[in-house]
Amino acid sequence: MSQNNGFDPKIIAYVCNWCTYLGADLAGTNRLEYPASVRIIRLPCTGRIDFHLIVKAFESGADAVLVSGCHPGDCHYTAGNFHARRRWTLFRALLDVLGIEMDRIHFTWISAAEGRKWQEVVTEITEKTKALGPYRAYRRICEGGA
Amino acid sequence: MSHAIRKEALRALVGSWLAEGKRVAGPVAVGPGRVLYQPLVSPERLLLDGFIRTVNSIKAFVFPRHEELYAYRFRGRQVELIDAPLPEEEQIVIGARPCDAAALPVLDHVFRWGTPDRSYERRRELTTVVTLACREYDDHCFCTSLDSGPRDERGSDVLLVEIDEETYEVVWLTSKGKDLFVRHTERADRKGTIGTGPKRKFDAAALERFLAENFESPVWETFALRCLGCGACAYDCPTCHCFDIVDEGDRHGGMRVRNWDSCQFALFTLHASGHNPRTAQAQRIRQRIYHKFRIYPDKFGDTLCTGCGNCSRGCPVHLGIRPVLEAISALERKPQSAPPKTP
Amino acid sequence: MARIGVFVCWCGENIARHVDVEAVASGAATLPGVRTALSYKYMCSEPGQALIRRKIAEEGLDAVVVSACSPHMHLRTFRRAAEGAGVNPYRVEMANIREHCSWVHHDRGEATAKAADLVRMAVAKARLDRPLEPICVPVARRVMVVGGGVAGIQAALDVADAGHQVVLLEREPSIGGKMAGLSETFPTLDCSQCILTPRMVEAAQHPNITLHTYSEVEAVEGFVGNFRVTVRKRARYIDVDRCTGCGQCWNSCPSKKNPSEFDYRLGQRTAIYIPFPQAVPARPVIDKDACIKLTKGKCGLCAKRCEAQAVKFDDEDRLVVEEVGAVVVATGYRLYDPRTPAAADGISGYGEYGYGKYADVIDSLQFERLASASGPTAGEIRRPSDGAVPKSIVFVSCVGSRDPAKGLSYCSKVCCMYNAKHAMLYRHKVHDGAAHVFYMDVRAGGKNYDEFVRRAIEQDGARYHRGRVSKITEREGKLIVRGVDTLAGEAITVEADMVVLAAAIRPAEGVERLAQKLGVGYDAFGFLSESHPKLRPVETNAAGVFVCGACQGPKDIPESVAQASAAAAKVLALFSRDELSRDPEIASVNELTCAACFACERSCPYGAVERAELRNGRGEFLKRTARINPGLCMGCGTCVAVCPSKSVDLDGYSETQVYAMLKSLT
Amino acid sequence: MIEALRELARRLLAEERVRVVIGYGQSSPQGPVHPLFITRAEDAEQLVWNRQCFSNLTAYLTRKDVRALGPAAVVVKGCDERTITVLEKEAQLERERVFVVGMVCEGMGDPGLPKCQVCDRHRPRLADETLGEAVDREVPALERYAALEAFLARPAEQRMAYWQEELARCVKCYACRQVCPLCYCERCIVDKNRPAVIDTSATLKGNFAWHITRAFHLAGRCVACGECARVCPVGIDLTLLNQSLARAAEEAYGFRAGEDPRVEPLVGSWSPQDREDFIR
């Protein structure tokens, strides 16, 4: 992991319990290797994932955030991901105007069957985040004082 | 004879302070029609004319809105406490208003009372206040009603009084102030002159009488309807000094910090038990007036207000102290039977 | 402060190979709230569980973190173990250091560091777990079986015989599935229809079975014990209740030349038809694309002939809601189509075999119809092109199977057996015919299976060539099959009259959509995922949904039937309870701070938020508030996300817990 | 218009249809205009109406001490009245307890505020009684978001730098929150301390968290009355944040907060067709 000046990105993944978490389980069962950069926080549903969690992840030093759940129509709770999708659409607009680096916030639908997609997504966002480097702008915010 | 400095020379002097690495703060325009005391990055941004006063006050330079008290670190199952370093940088506040500077001795009473506040003390020592006497006033100004005025010298190290459009008279009031200016002034044969300040807006003696007897008066409720319960008045006030202490940290440790707080917030007095002794805005407004004009005076023999009017100037609904005191003063003049005018 | 025990599992070598479990345990021991941390070879084994119980007693633990596999695998196991020692089961957390770590990160340093992080997160969460009591909900003792093939019929009958209601759903006009079209079955060569048809009739007539044919699952709501399944009953254009099945309609239908689905296009049927004579229900459907009345507006001969007046040209799809407590998926398989490459699946196809190009290259299910007494040739082996009796047939194994380069990586499992059967049946019917079988290995594991293959070779003279077929061409009415015999080490060419391709078994069309509706996982090939390949082979990760038959993986009839009975047994176990206990990880409102904006109410998928009033001890109104109905809340937490003042929280995934986990990563 | 307003206030109070009229007052002809509460018919002459009537008075409709007075009449401009729709949808007021006095408005401030330049609601539509005559003009959505557009034309790093500079001034006086008619929570999330979702410190970190939260809590709700930015003592232009969300709502869902009382709130409803081009 040291090809990028030893920078190991810290990526927080908020995933739903029923699809993406199981997708990641499947990646494990199938021994699909990927970078050890992601720390999963398991939540019941993408509906539970609110914008504070994204902000908090950056405050906690994340270089990127992944939010992932069931494909539309597959929500274990029928509509949690539809609610979430609408909120994210709006939230992204806000982050954009603030100049938050949108390349550091990823949204995916990964089903319980998509172990390979999990592997691909984690690999890709890890590479992308490595290329971007540490999220210095948010670190500056956190260390900026008053 | 007096000491004088030309305005360009003053600006150059500010530039030289900055060049020496000193922290300098003064009025800066941050937006259309909005002037705030801000740390200066260049002397050009310093604003000396063209506004009545800033919406904020200079208290932030001795009592910052956010201050680290000490750090804590987890060492296994032990907690290690580390004192926050005391400030070391000298700072100069230039262009302060007399009503800002006069607030410093008022704050001193609080922070030097009992156990002195180390970081406040240190900041006071490191800070030199260069005050600019007022030539203009607005409806919000009421310093004269509190026996202060446009060239009140309290709290200042240097007082600048305009002689003409080009020149200030420099009055050094402390050795710290003198050191800053002594080699940069010229001798002048004129002194700066200014007016008598804003007209008196209420009778302080009447206020005293009213507060002695009207803690339970319904008048507080009429003011409270309009108040939105934000903290703009307290945060813009040069003398308000309430704070909240919280811990902020991560798994390795963190910081115990002190942040400004305001008695106008609904949860200011919320107890851990869930009880809140001041549930109504009327109680909170009353508290603010009583603290400034009765509780603090009883304790320290001074008033917790310099009449700057910032509480009204920054108020979203133009309330603040002056309208309240005017109404009270009017009540005291009138027979008690008449109900207060709707604010 | 919590008293937490951390138990790090080696999972044999599974975790310990890539994660330094000792380092993870000793690191965990220093975390706030942790009283004890140790590792053990197999934490889920009985000695492992006993270790947890003993430590709970010794150390007075009130919370447990097991650092092992996925919580979907063993959280329940460890909750039970901890509960047995007096720890509230909802104060048990798992750190998934196997699926999410040791199996996917092979750098020992990185894997160990991540495992330590995962444990720290789990400890941070466990520290804040509240003890909870399970919620009880009643069970609807009614099962839906999706798929009316042999597996579905078996599962339906087993449950129905036990006295519970069954809703049997079939996409085709008749139940029976693939087995209804088979000729004779290995290794006994008993007639497929003879053994299946009585079961079909039994299912149709069973008082506890409601049959929906020509129907599919439209939507699924609810949860174990309380599913609401919306069924789309496709327009049949026949009033099934009126129809007597007399046959006047299909006998009079002028649109006769429609390829028969049941005969895999080797035969023809009318536009109004029953798929095969023994169809259940014995009620026709109208193929709306073939019907002259429905396409051109004239004809209507069938309606005129129908004395029961059962033909309804204005029929439309209907949606029916069935409330069931469990679902059994038995949707079976389809054959891989060797013709066309499927780029999406990474299959490049077997164009060189000429399937679809040469009429006499057919697949094995088509051969079943040729060999079946009820088939288009009445059981005589005649080739499709000219109806001649083939004197030489080549059977090609593994078309699509076991071929990761061009096809599918898995073995379709039943082809070796039916190839032998086909060779045998052909030789029984065409005594002078030559039966060539190209194979890679002969996989004949099973009772009397190998003997059956030996019989085909030794008694019935099937000629087995070990090797693949490389190309099939046609020359002067003959199919030239070029292959290799790897045992002889030579290329061989067989001139054949007919070629039968043992195409791979794939899950039925559209099973992914169904799986998504049910919340069941499936693998890259579309086979449904069981909960555990060994210990929970017919359960899925969606509670109350079970699988059996070929939808879960290729299998033969005996296995499918065994699995169906197993699924039925699981359903019956579920139905043996009056109520189910549900995880109490649900939302609750801080009614004092709730602003009563009811954003939660608008976002709740279950209508679990109620508007309530808060009153003091004297009954005086204080404020309005949202309130969660714990019977309806399923714990998705959408309300938490939309609550502006964060006055709703979700047990098990509370705000404090999530933030504590984040903080543990700083 | 002013006489009609005073007359209406007098009538409403005299007939006891309302207990309080929430309007605008002015202590001196040059002094600032401020909210005014009239509880006696004879005080109605204190009401004023001019180009300085900035406040969105609907903020008072949810206040406990104002509600305690009884049924209220409130003076609204076209921009303000939209909050009433939102408040009603969110179960914060019973429409029948409020008498809405609509004032036809030619714009506030001199020169007019930016929001007034693109106003398409000079005449209130939902009021119980509307005073004054004027015609609305349609404003193309793009024009409404012109300031936002211009800001978004800057590169992301510059936007970030801008906000770092602006938000560094925030002292967390919460005037933006308190003045907002839609920030009616009794216990704001920033005051929640278990867990503390947002740092209460007025550090850059705490200020970003706060302003992200304040703005996003108004997603699909903010009616663009602009009060938050107007009252900010340190002059932070919060309308840019609000506008970004309003425009996203309008572009993605054709939704404008408070426009149509029949439409369900944006957050809390969904459609399977909602766009998701950003989701992989």
Tab-separated table of N, CA and C in Angstrom, chain A residues 60-125:
chain	number	residue	atom	x	y	z
A	60	SER	N	-14.006	12.891	11.734
A	60	SER	CA	-13.198	11.852	12.371
A	60	SER	C	-11.969	11.518	11.555
A	61	GLY	N	-11.724	12.270	10.523
A	61	GLY	CA	-10.491	12.086	9.779
A	61	GLY	C	-10.597	11.206	8.552
A	62	ALA	N	-11.830	10.942	8.099
A	62	ALA	CA	-11.976	10.107	6.912
A	62	ALA	C	-11.484	10.869	5.685
A	63	ASP	N	-10.837	10.142	4.789
A	63	ASP	CA	-10.428	10.741	3.523
A	63	ASP	C	-11.502	10.558	2.468
A	64	ALA	N	-12.382	9.594	2.702
A	64	ALA	CA	-13.502	9.386	1.796
A	64	ALA	C	-14.597	8.663	2.568
A	65	VAL	N	-15.808	8.798	2.056
A	65	VAL	CA	-16.950	8.135	2.681
A	65	VAL	C	-17.684	7.357	1.599
A	66	LEU	N	-18.061	6.149	1.952
A	66	LEU	CA	-18.880	5.350	1.039
A	66	LEU	C	-20.209	5.086	1.724
A	67	VAL	N	-21.263	5.307	0.990
A	67	VAL	CA	-22.589	5.012	1.504
A	67	VAL	C	-23.206	4.004	0.549
A	68	SER	N	-23.644	2.879	1.066
A	68	SER	CA	-24.106	1.847	0.154
A	68	SER	C	-25.246	1.039	0.756
A	69	GLY	N	-26.170	0.688	-0.108
A	69	GLY	CA	-27.302	-0.094	0.355
A	69	GLY	C	-27.911	-0.917	-0.759
A	70	CYS	N	-29.152	-1.307	-0.535
A	70	CYS	CA	-29.848	-2.168	-1.484
A	70	CYS	C	-30.219	-1.394	-2.742
A	71	HIS	N	-30.259	-2.083	-3.831
A	71	HIS	CA	-30.731	-1.466	-5.069
A	71	HIS	C	-32.177	-0.991	-4.882
A	72	PRO	N	-32.554	0.042	-5.642
A	72	PRO	CA	-33.935	0.526	-5.533
A	72	PRO	C	-34.906	-0.627	-5.767
A	73	GLY	N	-35.872	-0.714	-4.902
A	73	GLY	CA	-36.849	-1.789	-5.035
A	73	GLY	C	-36.503	-3.008	-4.205
A	74	ASP	N	-35.247	-3.077	-3.739
A	74	ASP	CA	-34.842	-4.266	-2.988
A	74	ASP	C	-34.722	-4.013	-1.506
A	75	CYS	N	-35.101	-2.826	-1.071
A	75	CYS	CA	-34.886	-2.483	0.327
A	75	CYS	C	-35.588	-3.478	1.237
A	76	HIS	N	-34.861	-3.955	2.210
A	76	HIS	CA	-35.411	-4.887	3.191
A	76	HIS	C	-36.623	-4.270	3.879
A	77	TYR	N	-36.589	-2.963	4.006
A	77	TYR	CA	-37.689	-2.243	4.662
A	77	TYR	C	-38.551	-1.534	3.616
A	78	THR	N	-38.508	-2.029	2.423
A	78	THR	CA	-39.287	-1.581	1.260
A	78	THR	C	-38.903	-0.214	0.706
A	79	ALA	N	-38.698	0.804	1.539
A	79	ALA	CA	-38.513	2.133	0.951
A	79	ALA	C	-37.412	2.954	1.594
A	80	GLY	N	-36.660	2.368	2.511
A	80	GLY	CA	-35.632	3.160	3.188
A	80	GLY	C	-34.660	3.783	2.200
A	81	ASN	N	-34.284	3.018	1.184
A	81	ASN	CA	-33.295	3.553	0.237
A	81	ASN	C	-33.895	4.638	-0.650
A	82	PHE	N	-35.200	4.594	-0.871
A	82	PHE	CA	-35.825	5.680	-1.642
A	82	PHE	C	-35.790	6.982	-0.853
A	83	HIS	N	-36.074	6.875	0.429
A	83	HIS	CA	-35.984	8.069	1.277
A	83	HIS	C	-34.555	8.591	1.275
A	84	ALA	N	-33.622	7.664	1.424
A	84	ALA	CA	-32.218	8.046	1.503
A	84	ALA	C	-31.775	8.720	0.205
A	85	ARG	N	-32.179	8.173	-0.903
A	85	ARG	CA	-31.750	8.692	-2.202
A	85	ARG	C	-32.139	10.156	-2.356
A	86	ARG	N	-33.340	10.485	-1.943
A	86	ARG	CA	-33.807	11.857	-2.066
A	86	ARG	C	-32.969	12.783	-1.175
A	87	ARG	N	-32.715	12.331	0.021
A	87	ARG	CA	-31.929	13.172	0.927
A	87	ARG	C	-30.521	13.386	0.396
A	88	TRP	N	-29.928	12.299	-0.142
A	88	TRP	CA	-28.558	12.431	-0.649
A	88	TRP	C	-28.496	13.394	-1.824
A	89	THR	N	-29.502	13.313	-2.681
A	89	THR	CA	-29.528	14.213	-3.842
A	89	THR	C	-29.440	15.659	-3.366
A	90	LEU	N	-30.247	15.973	-2.362
A	90	LEU	CA	-30.246	17.335	-1.840
A	90	LEU	C	-28.932	17.637	-1.124
A	91	PHE	N	-28.493	16.698	-0.348
A	91	PHE	CA	-27.291	16.936	0.456
A	91	PHE	C	-26.071	17.187	-0.418
A	92	ARG	N	-26.012	16.489	-1.522
A	92	ARG	CA	-24.874	16.686	-2.418
A	92	ARG	C	-24.839	18.117	-2.947
A	93	ALA	N	-26.029	18.665	-3.200
A	93	ALA	CA	-26.074	20.045	-3.689
A	93	ALA	C	-25.475	20.987	-2.654
A	94	LEU	N	-25.780	20.723	-1.395
A	94	LEU	CA	-25.267	21.570	-0.319
A	94	LEU	C	-23.747	21.434	-0.201
A	95	LEU	N	-23.286	20.194	-0.240
A	95	LEU	CA	-21.847	19.975	-0.122
A	95	LEU	C	-21.110	20.620	-1.284
A	96	ASP	N	-21.755	20.573	-2.430
A	96	ASP	CA	-21.127	21.128	-3.613
A	96	ASP	C	-20.926	22.635	-3.457
A	97	VAL	N	-21.944	23.319	-2.971
A	97	VAL	CA	-21.809	24.765	-2.841
A	97	VAL	C	-20.754	25.099	-1.785
A	98	LEU	N	-20.596	24.218	-0.825
A	98	LEU	CA	-19.587	24.445	0.214
A	98	LEU	C	-18.177	24.159	-0.284
A	99	GLY	N	-18.097	23.568	-1.450
A	99	GLY	CA	-16.775	23.249	-1.980
A	99	GLY	C	-16.178	21.990	-1.397
A	100	ILE	N	-17.029	21.152	-0.801
A	100	ILE	CA	-16.563	19.846	-0.319
A	100	ILE	C	-16.173	19.022	-1.543
A	101	GLU	N	-15.094	18.268	-1.430
A	101	GLU	CA	-14.629	17.500	-2.590
A	101	GLU	C	-15.562	16.330	-2.846
A	102	MET	N	-16.335	16.442	-3.904
A	102	MET	CA	-17.372	15.446	-4.157
A	102	MET	C	-16.776	14.090	-4.538
A	103	ASP	N	-15.528	14.093	-4.961
A	103	ASP	CA	-14.876	12.827	-5.310
A	103	ASP	C	-14.610	11.974	-4.089
A	104	ARG	N	-14.901	12.513	-2.938
A	104	ARG	CA	-14.618	11.768	-1.714
A	104	ARG	C	-15.882	11.202	-1.088
A	105	ILE	N	-16.994	11.396	-1.754
A	105	ILE	CA	-18.245	10.868	-1.218
A	105	ILE	C	-18.870	9.976	-2.281
A	106	HIS	N	-18.998	8.734	-1.950
A	106	HIS	CA	-19.449	7.765	-2.941
A	106	HIS	C	-20.747	7.120	-2.504
A	107	PHE	N	-21.630	6.974	-3.447
A	107	PHE	CA	-22.899	6.323	-3.171
A	107	PHE	C	-23.022	5.127	-4.120
A	108	THR	N	-23.331	3.968	-3.568
A	108	THR	CA	-23.514	2.807	-4.445
A	108	THR	C	-24.670	1.962	-3.948
A	109	TRP	N	-25.202	1.216	-4.852
A	109	TRP	CA	-26.129	0.143	-4.485
A	109	TRP	C	-25.372	-1.160	-4.690
A	110	ILE	N	-25.225	-1.929	-3.656
A	110	ILE	CA	-24.547	-3.223	-3.786
A	110	ILE	C	-25.408	-4.265	-3.091
A	111	SER	N	-25.821	-5.250	-3.861
A	111	SER	CA	-26.734	-6.246	-3.303
A	111	SER	C	-25.961	-7.344	-2.599
A	112	ALA	N	-26.712	-8.208	-1.945
A	112	ALA	CA	-26.113	-9.332	-1.223
A	112	ALA	C	-25.373	-10.255	-2.182
A	113	ALA	N	-25.722	-10.189	-3.452
A	113	ALA	CA	-25.109	-11.086	-4.428
A	113	ALA	C	-23.887	-10.470	-5.075
A	114	GLU	N	-23.685	-9.161	-4.812
A	114	GLU	CA	-22.662	-8.466	-5.575
A	114	GLU	C	-21.352	-8.346	-4.808
A	115	GLY	N	-20.831	-9.508	-4.408
A	115	GLY	CA	-19.541	-9.511	-3.734
A	115	GLY	C	-18.466	-8.912	-4.617
A	116	ARG	N	-18.571	-9.206	-5.883
A	116	ARG	CA	-17.556	-8.713	-6.807
A	116	ARG	C	-17.653	-7.191	-6.945
A	117	LYS	N	-18.868	-6.692	-6.951
A	117	LYS	CA	-19.032	-5.242	-7.056
A	117	LYS	C	-18.448	-4.559	-5.812
A	118	TRP	N	-18.657	-5.190	-4.668
A	118	TRP	CA	-18.067	-4.638	-3.443
A	118	TRP	C	-16.549	-4.547	-3.591
A	119	GLN	N	-15.990	-5.646	-4.068
A	119	GLN	CA	-14.538	-5.671	-4.272
A	119	GLN	C	-14.117	-4.549	-5.225
A	120	GLU	N	-14.840	-4.419	-6.321
A	120	GLU	CA	-14.484	-3.395	-7.321
A	120	GLU	C	-14.618	-1.993	-6.746
A	121	VAL	N	-15.736	-1.759	-6.059
A	121	VAL	CA	-16.000	-0.419	-5.537
A	121	VAL	C	-14.927	-0.033	-4.523
A	122	VAL	N	-14.631	-0.944	-3.604
A	122	VAL	CA	-13.639	-0.606	-2.583
A	122	VAL	C	-12.280	-0.378	-3.225
A	123	THR	N	-11.949	-1.227	-4.180
A	123	THR	CA	-10.657	-1.071	-4.849
A	123	THR	C	-10.596	0.276	-5.558
A	124	GLU	N	-11.671	0.574	-6.265
A	124	GLU	CA	-11.669	1.824	-7.041
A	124	GLU	C	-11.615	3.062	-6.161
A	125	ILE	N	-12.451	3.091	-5.139
A	125	ILE	CA	-12.457	4.332	-4.345
A	125	ILE	C	-11.168	4.447	-3.535
